PDB file of C-alpha atoms in Angstrom:
ATOM      1  CA  MET A   1      66.916  58.755  23.015  1.00  0.00           C
ATOM      2  CA  ASN A   2      64.405  60.854  25.363  1.00  0.00           C
ATOM      3  CA  PHE A   3      66.191  64.225  24.022  1.00  0.00           C
ATOM      4  CA  PHE A   4      66.015  63.273  20.570  1.00  0.00           C
ATOM      5  CA  LEU A   5      62.368  62.351  20.996  1.00  0.00           C
ATOM      6  CA  GLY A   6      61.857  66.033  22.589  1.00  0.00           C
ATOM      7  CA  GLN A   7      63.251  67.438  19.460  1.00  0.00           C
ATOM      8  CA  LEU A   8      61.069  65.208  17.147  1.00  0.00           C
ATOM      9  CA  SER A   9      58.099  66.434  19.119  1.00  0.00           C
ATOM     10  CA  LEU A  10      59.175  70.014  18.836  1.00  0.00           C
ATOM     11  CA  CYS A  11      59.483  69.455  14.929  1.00  0.00           C
ATOM     12  CA  ASP A  12      55.862  67.768  14.804  1.00  0.00           C
ATOM     13  CA  MET A  13      54.320  70.858  16.658  1.00  0.00           C
ATOM     14  CA  LEU A  14      56.036  73.056  14.224  1.00  0.00           C
ATOM     15  CA  ILE A  15      54.450  71.106  11.123  1.00  0.00           C
ATOM     16  CA  SER A  16      51.264  70.868  12.739  1.00  0.00           C
ATOM     17  CA  THR A  17      50.793  74.638  13.572  1.00  0.00           C
ATOM     18  CA  ASN A  18      52.095  75.607  10.154  1.00  0.00           C
ATOM     19  CA  VAL A  19      49.772  73.602   8.007  1.00  0.00           C
ATOM     20  CA  ALA A  20      46.783  72.093  10.036  1.00  0.00           C
ATOM     21  CA  PRO A  21      44.903  75.411  11.074  1.00  0.00           C
ATOM     22  CA  ASN A  22      45.044  76.655   7.467  1.00  0.00           C
ATOM     23  CA  SER A  23      44.165  73.101   6.431  1.00  0.00           C
ATOM     24  CA  MET A  24      41.064  72.714   8.313  1.00  0.00           C
ATOM     25  CA  HIS A  25      40.037  76.230   7.222  1.00  0.00           C
ATOM     26  CA  VAL A  26      40.130  75.181   3.639  1.00  0.00           C
ATOM     27  CA  ILE A  27      38.441  71.673   4.252  1.00  0.00           C
ATOM     28  CA  LEU A  28      35.552  73.126   6.110  1.00  0.00           C
ATOM     29  CA  GLN A  29      35.062  76.430   4.038  1.00  0.00           C
ATOM     30  CA  ASN A  30      35.827  74.724   0.663  1.00  0.00           C
ATOM     31  CA  GLY A  31      38.758  77.374   0.108  1.00  0.00           C
ATOM     32  CA  SER A  32      40.763  80.012   1.871  1.00  0.00           C
ATOM     33  CA  HIS A  33      42.621  82.973   1.254  1.00  0.00           C
ATOM     34  CA  ILE A  34      46.310  83.685   1.772  1.00  0.00           C
ATOM     35  CA  SER A  35      48.676  86.410   0.972  1.00  0.00           C
ATOM     36  CA  PHE A  36      51.909  85.413  -1.138  1.00  0.00           C
ATOM     37  CA  PRO A  37      54.368  86.551   1.642  1.00  0.00           C
ATOM     38  CA  GLY A  38      52.367  84.102   3.791  1.00  0.00           C
ATOM     39  CA  CYS A  39      52.418  81.406   1.259  1.00  0.00           C
ATOM     40  CA  VAL A  40      55.995  81.556   0.926  1.00  0.00           C
ATOM     41  CA  LEU A  41      56.495  81.652   4.783  1.00  0.00           C
ATOM     42  CA  GLN A  42      54.310  78.674   5.253  1.00  0.00           C
ATOM     43  CA  LEU A  43      56.493  76.933   2.616  1.00  0.00           C
ATOM     44  CA  PHE A  44      59.479  77.869   4.238  1.00  0.00           C
ATOM     45  CA  PHE A  45      58.551  76.213   7.377  1.00  0.00           C
ATOM     46  CA  PHE A  46      57.126  73.180   5.950  1.00  0.00           C
ATOM     47  CA  GLY A  47      60.357  72.434   4.002  1.00  0.00           C
ATOM     48  CA  ALA A  48      62.629  73.040   6.946  1.00  0.00           C
ATOM     49  CA  SER A  49      60.275  70.860   9.119  1.00  0.00           C
ATOM     50  CA  ALA A  50      60.603  68.105   6.568  1.00  0.00           C
ATOM     51  CA  VAL A  51      64.329  68.310   6.518  1.00  0.00           C
ATOM     52  CA  VAL A  52      64.561  68.297  10.162  1.00  0.00           C
ATOM     53  CA  GLU A  53      62.574  65.265  10.637  1.00  0.00           C
ATOM     54  CA  CYS A  54      64.294  63.304   8.037  1.00  0.00           C
ATOM     55  CA  SER A  55      67.518  64.288   9.898  1.00  0.00           C
ATOM     56  CA  LEU A  56      66.228  63.357  13.200  1.00  0.00           C
ATOM     57  CA  LEU A  57      64.879  60.072  12.384  1.00  0.00           C
ATOM     58  CA  THR A  58      68.400  59.380  10.870  1.00  0.00           C
ATOM     59  CA  ILE A  59      70.063  60.309  13.961  1.00  0.00           C
ATOM     60  CA  MET A  60      67.732  58.295  16.222  1.00  0.00           C
ATOM     61  CA  SER A  61      68.416  55.216  13.868  1.00  0.00           C
ATOM     62  CA  TYR A  62      72.009  55.762  14.806  1.00  0.00           C
ATOM     63  CA  ASP A  63      71.346  56.223  18.442  1.00  0.00           C
ATOM     64  CA  ARG A  64      69.391  52.848  18.256  1.00  0.00           C
ATOM     65  CA  TYR A  65      72.478  50.924  16.548  1.00  0.00           C
ATOM     66  CA  LEU A  66      74.703  52.209  19.222  1.00  0.00           C
ATOM     67  CA  ALA A  67      72.333  51.118  22.048  1.00  0.00           C
ATOM     68  CA  ILE A  68      72.029  47.737  20.398  1.00  0.00           C
ATOM     69  CA  CYS A  69      75.111  46.939  18.533  1.00  0.00           C
ATOM     70  CA  ASN A  70      77.485  48.622  20.842  1.00  0.00           C
ATOM     71  CA  PRO A  71      76.050  49.010  24.190  1.00  0.00           C
ATOM     72  CA  LEU A  72      79.073  49.282  26.062  1.00  0.00           C
ATOM     73  CA  HIS A  73      80.326  52.023  24.246  1.00  0.00           C
ATOM     74  CA  TYR A  74      76.948  53.848  24.063  1.00  0.00           C
ATOM     75  CA  THR A  75      77.511  56.074  27.095  1.00  0.00           C
ATOM     76  CA  VAL A  76      80.920  57.201  26.173  1.00  0.00           C
ATOM     77  CA  ILE A  77      79.855  57.834  22.336  1.00  0.00           C
ATOM     78  CA  MET A  78      76.298  59.505  23.264  1.00  0.00           C
ATOM     79  CA  LYS A  79      77.355  61.888  25.848  1.00  0.00           C
ATOM     80  CA  PHE A  80      77.312  65.618  26.248  1.00  0.00           C
ATOM     81  CA  PRO A  81      77.668  67.630  23.917  1.00  0.00           C
ATOM     82  CA  LEU A  82      77.238  65.161  20.734  1.00  0.00           C
ATOM     83  CA  PRO A  83      73.540  65.021  21.171  1.00  0.00           C
ATOM     84  CA  TYR A  84      73.224  68.721  21.006  1.00  0.00           C
ATOM     85  CA  TYR A  85      75.531  69.050  18.271  1.00  0.00           C
ATOM     86  CA  LEU A  86      73.582  66.661  16.139  1.00  0.00           C
ATOM     87  CA  ALA A  87      70.216  68.351  17.078  1.00  0.00           C
ATOM     88  CA  PHE A  88      71.733  71.752  16.112  1.00  0.00           C
ATOM     89  CA  TRP A  89      72.809  70.218  12.713  1.00  0.00           C
ATOM     90  CA  SER A  90      69.393  69.001  12.202  1.00  0.00           C
ATOM     91  CA  TRP A  91      67.706  72.327  12.610  1.00  0.00           C
ATOM     92  CA  ALA A  92      70.481  74.510  11.067  1.00  0.00           C
ATOM     93  CA  SER A  93      70.395  72.253   7.861  1.00  0.00           C
ATOM     94  CA  GLY A  94      66.767  72.307   7.559  1.00  0.00           C
ATOM     95  CA  CYS A  95      66.506  76.001   7.731  1.00  0.00           C
ATOM     96  CA  PHE A  96      69.558  76.494   5.220  1.00  0.00           C
ATOM     97  CA  CYS A  97      68.043  74.192   2.642  1.00  0.00           C
ATOM     98  CA  SER A  98      64.613  75.673   2.924  1.00  0.00           C
ATOM     99  CA  SER A  99      66.255  79.185   2.726  1.00  0.00           C
ATOM    100  CA  ILE A 100      68.273  78.162  -0.490  1.00  0.00           C
ATOM    101  CA  ILE A 101      65.159  76.965  -2.367  1.00  0.00           C
ATOM    102  CA  GLN A 102      62.986  80.125  -1.003  1.00  0.00           C
ATOM    103  CA  ILE A 103      65.613  82.542  -2.344  1.00  0.00           C
ATOM    104  CA  SER A 104      65.220  81.034  -5.892  1.00  0.00           C
ATOM    105  CA  LEU A 105      61.598  81.051  -5.470  1.00  0.00           C
ATOM    106  CA  LEU A 106      61.256  84.668  -4.823  1.00  0.00           C
ATOM    107  CA  GLN A 107      63.048  85.296  -7.969  1.00  0.00           C
ATOM    108  CA  LEU A 108      60.422  83.675 -10.119  1.00  0.00           C
ATOM    109  CA  ASN A 109      57.625  85.494 -11.965  1.00  0.00           C
ATOM    110  CA  PHE A 110      54.225  84.173 -11.377  1.00  0.00           C
ATOM    111  CA  CYS A 111      51.120  84.452 -13.601  1.00  0.00           C
ATOM    112  CA  ASN A 112      47.610  85.975 -12.849  1.00  0.00           C
ATOM    113  CA  LYS A 113      46.184  82.614 -11.776  1.00  0.00           C
ATOM    114  CA  ASN A 114      46.354  82.628  -8.200  1.00  0.00           C
ATOM    115  CA  VAL A 115      44.396  79.466  -7.066  1.00  0.00           C
ATOM    116  CA  VAL A 116      46.583  76.591  -5.770  1.00  0.00           C
ATOM    117  CA  ASP A 117      44.658  73.270  -5.842  1.00  0.00           C
ATOM    118  CA  HIS A 118      46.148  72.127  -2.451  1.00  0.00           C
ATOM    119  CA  PHE A 119      45.282  72.603   1.198  1.00  0.00           C
ATOM    120  CA  PHE A 120      48.452  74.360   1.893  1.00  0.00           C
ATOM    121  CA  CYS A 121      51.361  76.078  -0.111  1.00  0.00           C
ATOM    122  CA  ASP A 122      53.197  73.140  -1.114  1.00  0.00           C
ATOM    123  CA  LEU A 123      56.159  73.797  -3.710  1.00  0.00           C
ATOM    124  CA  THR A 124      54.841  71.627  -6.834  1.00  0.00           C
ATOM    125  CA  PRO A 125      51.586  73.373  -7.060  1.00  0.00           C
ATOM    126  CA  LEU A 126      52.680  76.705  -6.519  1.00  0.00           C
ATOM    127  CA  ILE A 127      55.750  76.676  -9.081  1.00  0.00           C
ATOM    128  CA  GLU A 128      53.246  75.438 -11.486  1.00  0.00           C
ATOM    129  CA  HIS A 129      51.998  79.352 -11.539  1.00  0.00           C
ATOM    130  CA  SER A 130      55.347  80.465 -12.505  1.00  0.00           C
ATOM    131  CA  TYR A 131      56.172  81.495 -16.305  1.00  0.00           C
ATOM    132  CA  SER A 132      59.748  81.758 -15.417  1.00  0.00           C
ATOM    133  CA  ASP A 133      62.359  79.089 -15.918  1.00  0.00           C
ATOM    134  CA  THR A 134      61.900  76.839 -12.658  1.00  0.00           C
ATOM    135  CA  ILE A 135      64.870  74.431 -13.691  1.00  0.00           C
ATOM    136  CA  ILE A 136      67.044  76.044 -10.730  1.00  0.00           C
ATOM    137  CA  VAL A 137      64.471  75.468  -8.238  1.00  0.00           C
ATOM    138  CA  LYS A 138      63.750  71.983  -9.504  1.00  0.00           C
ATOM    139  CA  ILE A 139      67.430  71.108  -9.247  1.00  0.00           C
ATOM    140  CA  GLU A 140      67.840  72.402  -5.840  1.00  0.00           C
ATOM    141  CA  VAL A 141      64.881  70.458  -4.719  1.00  0.00           C
ATOM    142  CA  SER A 142      66.265  67.301  -6.184  1.00  0.00           C
ATOM    143  CA  ASN A 143      69.693  67.790  -4.569  1.00  0.00           C
ATOM    144  CA  VAL A 144      67.891  68.371  -1.245  1.00  0.00           C
ATOM    145  CA  THR A 145      65.942  65.017  -1.844  1.00  0.00           C
ATOM    146  CA  ILE A 146      68.773  63.114  -2.783  1.00  0.00           C
ATOM    147  CA  VAL A 147      70.971  64.287   0.458  1.00  0.00           C
ATOM    148  CA  PHE A 148      68.408  64.656   2.638  1.00  0.00           C
ATOM    149  CA  GLY A 149      65.869  61.732   1.515  1.00  0.00           C
ATOM    150  CA  LEU A 150      67.767  58.975  -0.399  1.00  0.00           C
ATOM    151  CA  PHE A 151      70.932  59.233   1.606  1.00  0.00           C
ATOM    152  CA  GLN A 152      69.474  59.226   4.670  1.00  0.00           C
ATOM    153  CA  ILE A 153      66.945  56.502   4.218  1.00  0.00           C
ATOM    154  CA  PHE A 154      69.977  54.145   3.085  1.00  0.00           C
ATOM    155  CA  PHE A 155      71.693  55.070   6.194  1.00  0.00           C
ATOM    156  CA  ILE A 156      68.649  54.088   8.244  1.00  0.00           C
ATOM    157  CA  ILE A 157      68.120  50.910   6.197  1.00  0.00           C
ATOM    158  CA  LEU A 158      71.998  49.934   6.816  1.00  0.00           C
ATOM    159  CA  SER A 159      71.545  50.716  10.501  1.00  0.00           C
ATOM    160  CA  TYR A 160      68.860  48.237  10.626  1.00  0.00           C
ATOM    161  CA  ILE A 161      70.420  45.617   9.010  1.00  0.00           C
ATOM    162  CA  CYS A 162      73.102  45.749  11.481  1.00  0.00           C
ATOM    163  CA  ILE A 163      70.618  45.891  14.301  1.00  0.00           C
ATOM    164  CA  LEU A 164      68.729  42.935  12.897  1.00  0.00           C
ATOM    165  CA  ARG A 165      71.965  41.136  12.851  1.00  0.00           C
ATOM    166  CA  SER A 166      72.728  41.705  16.202  1.00  0.00           C
ATOM    167  CA  ILE A 167      69.362  40.807  17.400  1.00  0.00           C
ATOM    168  CA  LEU A 168      69.352  37.545  15.580  1.00  0.00           C
ATOM    169  CA  GLN A 169      72.832  36.797  17.410  1.00  0.00           C
ATOM    170  CA  ILE A 170      71.004  37.138  20.971  1.00  0.00           C
ATOM    171  CA  SER A 171      70.695  33.532  22.408  1.00  0.00           C
ATOM    172  CA  SER A 172      67.411  33.934  24.544  1.00  0.00           C
ATOM    173  CA  SER A 173      64.196  34.815  23.138  1.00  0.00           C
ATOM    174  CA  THR A 174      63.628  37.353  26.124  1.00  0.00           C
ATOM    175  CA  GLY A 175      66.680  39.153  25.115  1.00  0.00           C
ATOM    176  CA  ARG A 176      65.763  39.238  21.322  1.00  0.00           C
ATOM    177  CA  GLN A 177      62.212  40.686  22.267  1.00  0.00           C
ATOM    178  CA  LYS A 178      63.645  43.156  24.601  1.00  0.00           C
ATOM    179  CA  ALA A 179      66.295  44.444  21.973  1.00  0.00           C
ATOM    180  CA  PHE A 180      63.597  44.816  19.246  1.00  0.00           C
ATOM    181  CA  SER A 181      61.255  46.518  21.453  1.00  0.00           C
ATOM    182  CA  THR A 182      63.849  49.338  21.990  1.00  0.00           C
ATOM    183  CA  CYS A 183      63.403  50.258  18.256  1.00  0.00           C
ATOM    184  CA  SER A 184      60.070  48.936  17.454  1.00  0.00           C
ATOM    185  CA  ALA A 185      58.439  52.565  17.807  1.00  0.00           C
ATOM    186  CA  HIS A 186      61.203  54.299  15.733  1.00  0.00           C
ATOM    187  CA  LEU A 187      61.016  51.712  12.784  1.00  0.00           C
ATOM    188  CA  THR A 188      57.147  52.225  13.010  1.00  0.00           C
ATOM    189  CA  VAL A 189      57.403  56.039  12.381  1.00  0.00           C
ATOM    190  CA  VAL A 190      59.949  55.730  10.045  1.00  0.00           C
ATOM    191  CA  SER A 191      58.023  53.328   7.809  1.00  0.00           C
ATOM    192  CA  VAL A 192      54.843  55.468   8.079  1.00  0.00           C
ATOM    193  CA  TYR A 193      57.074  58.818   7.513  1.00  0.00           C
ATOM    194  CA  TYR A 194      59.038  57.568   4.584  1.00  0.00           C
ATOM    195  CA  GLY A 195      56.451  55.376   3.161  1.00  0.00           C
ATOM    196  CA  THR A 196      54.096  58.112   2.617  1.00  0.00           C
ATOM    197  CA  LEU A 197      56.607  60.332   1.433  1.00  0.00           C
ATOM    198  CA  ILE A 198      58.142  57.853  -1.251  1.00  0.00           C
ATOM    199  CA  ILE A 199      54.392  57.157  -2.723  1.00  0.00           C
ATOM    200  CA  LEU A 200      53.900  61.057  -2.304  1.00  0.00           C
ATOM    201  CA  HIS A 201      56.825  62.053  -4.540  1.00  0.00           C
ATOM    202  CA  THR A 202      56.729  59.033  -6.907  1.00  0.00           C
ATOM    203  CA  SER A 203      53.152  59.093  -8.016  1.00  0.00           C
ATOM    204  CA  PRO A 204      52.448  61.257 -11.190  1.00  0.00           C
ATOM    205  CA  GLY A 205      51.097  64.344 -10.023  1.00  0.00           C
ATOM    206  CA  GLU A 206      48.786  65.235 -13.044  1.00  0.00           C
ATOM    207  CA  ASN A 207      46.881  62.159 -12.826  1.00  0.00           C
ATOM    208  CA  TYR A 208      46.802  61.511  -9.067  1.00  0.00           C
ATOM    209  CA  VAL A 209      46.140  64.945  -7.748  1.00  0.00           C
ATOM    210  CA  ASN A 210      43.661  63.974  -5.131  1.00  0.00           C
ATOM    211  CA  LEU A 211      46.143  60.957  -3.945  1.00  0.00           C
ATOM    212  CA  ASN A 212      48.930  63.341  -3.627  1.00  0.00           C
ATOM    213  CA  LYS A 213      46.636  65.942  -1.591  1.00  0.00           C
ATOM    214  CA  SER A 214      45.634  62.772   0.638  1.00  0.00           C
ATOM    215  CA  LEU A 215      49.050  61.585   1.367  1.00  0.00           C
ATOM    216  CA  SER A 216      49.984  65.128   1.991  1.00  0.00           C
ATOM    217  CA  PHE A 217      47.234  65.477   4.737  1.00  0.00           C
ATOM    218  CA  LEU A 218      48.626  62.206   5.994  1.00  0.00           C
ATOM    219  CA  ASN A 219      52.377  63.373   6.392  1.00  0.00           C
ATOM    220  CA  THR A 220      51.677  66.908   7.635  1.00  0.00           C
ATOM    221  CA  VAL A 221      48.640  66.375   9.863  1.00  0.00           C
ATOM    222  CA  VAL A 222      48.058  62.706  10.859  1.00  0.00           C
ATOM    223  CA  THR A 223      51.662  61.480  11.306  1.00  0.00           C
ATOM    224  CA  PRO A 224      52.763  64.173  13.727  1.00  0.00           C
ATOM    225  CA  LEU A 225      49.506  63.282  15.667  1.00  0.00           C
ATOM    226  CA  PHE A 226      50.367  59.583  16.004  1.00  0.00           C
ATOM    227  CA  ASN A 227      54.202  59.649  16.578  1.00  0.00           C
ATOM    228  CA  PRO A 228      53.516  60.626  20.273  1.00  0.00           C
ATOM    229  CA  ILE A 229      51.074  57.831  20.805  1.00  0.00           C
ATOM    230  CA  ILE A 230      53.432  55.314  19.051  1.00  0.00           C
ATOM    231  CA  TYR A 231      56.400  56.229  21.226  1.00  0.00           C
ATOM    232  CA  SER A 232      54.260  56.619  24.411  1.00  0.00           C
ATOM    233  CA  LEU A 233      52.929  53.031  24.109  1.00  0.00           C
ATOM    234  CA  ARG A 234      56.796  51.857  24.729  1.00  0.00           C
ATOM    235  CA  SER A 235      56.404  52.920  28.330  1.00  0.00           C
ATOM    236  CA  THR A 236      55.166  50.146  30.560  1.00  0.00           C
ATOM    237  CA  GLU A 237      53.519  52.774  32.919  1.00  0.00           C
ATOM    238  CA  ILE A 238      51.546  54.099  30.404  1.00  0.00           C
ATOM    239  CA  ARG A 239      50.244  50.397  28.902  1.00  0.00           C
ATOM    240  CA  ARG A 240      49.266  49.736  32.262  1.00  0.00           C
ATOM    241  CA  ALA A 241      47.304  52.805  32.551  1.00  0.00           C
ATOM    242  CA  ILE A 242      45.586  52.207  29.489  1.00  0.00           C
ATOM    243  CA  THR A 243      44.897  48.508  30.472  1.00  0.00           C
ATOM    244  CA  LYS A 244      43.496  49.775  33.704  1.00  0.00           C
ATOM    245  CA  LEU A 245      41.178  52.322  32.131  1.00  0.00           C
ATOM    246  CA  LEU A 246      39.716  49.964  29.517  1.00  0.00           C
ATOM    247  CA  MET A 247      38.970  47.351  31.897  1.00  0.00           C
ATOM    248  CA  LYS A 248      37.124  50.006  34.428  1.00  0.00           C
ATOM    249  CA  VAL A 249      35.329  50.856  31.036  1.00  0.00           C
ATOM    250  CA  ASP A 250      34.498  47.339  30.287  1.00  0.00           C
ATOM    251  CA  ALA A 251      33.323  46.746  33.909  1.00  0.00           C
ATOM    252  CA  LYS A 252      31.183  49.745  34.254  1.00  0.00           C
ATOM    253  CA  GLY A 253      29.814  49.820  30.832  1.00  0.00           C
ATOM    254  CA  PRO A 254      29.976  52.440  28.273  1.00  0.00           C
ATOM    255  CA  PHE A 255      26.819  54.289  29.591  1.00  0.00           C
ATOM    256  CA  THR A 256      27.402  54.107  32.924  1.00  0.00           C
TER     257      THR A 256
END
């Protein structure tokens, strides 16, 4: 699990460094300039990181399924080199899917209107400026969404149904609590990430532009910031350190 957490942290760093600096500049300066190649490059890394994050969250749900439902077989199945193969598959699939979309995007012709009503180069507001037929790009995006969105979220739901059944079969309350604590952080991250993603892609973009921008900001800036905090709170040592720090602050007072 720690190996996959490292890969997830690397993916979150890619999202943050790709989107956050330009987003802060847009918000503070009420606008920003970016070249078309820079916009396409930003969109490539954004699309790749989104696919990678979905894939990693799915793999981590399978990892939790094995740890709780098949604990005796866990070390046999999740041994070298399978975790490295799964991580490589996640990054390779992200780069491949994003490259396919970028190739189709570069074949479009764009009009002279060059103002994108967003805080980064997202696909939907970008193709609105094209007067070419964008059906190919939309079909490719739909296929990627189905394969790496719907299919994977169904896999995660199925994994957690099996996990819940196994937890309910544990006789002791201590055992159930311990088993649930091993997947609570991952379940929280999945709920926040996919929840905002589903709302983002199901809300009408024409009537809820500000809502889409707010959810995009939450999904690209806020969520990668809170992922390390959520997983860090699983550590007993970190929780004890935070508790001691809060107790010292409370004893000394906020102005001491």
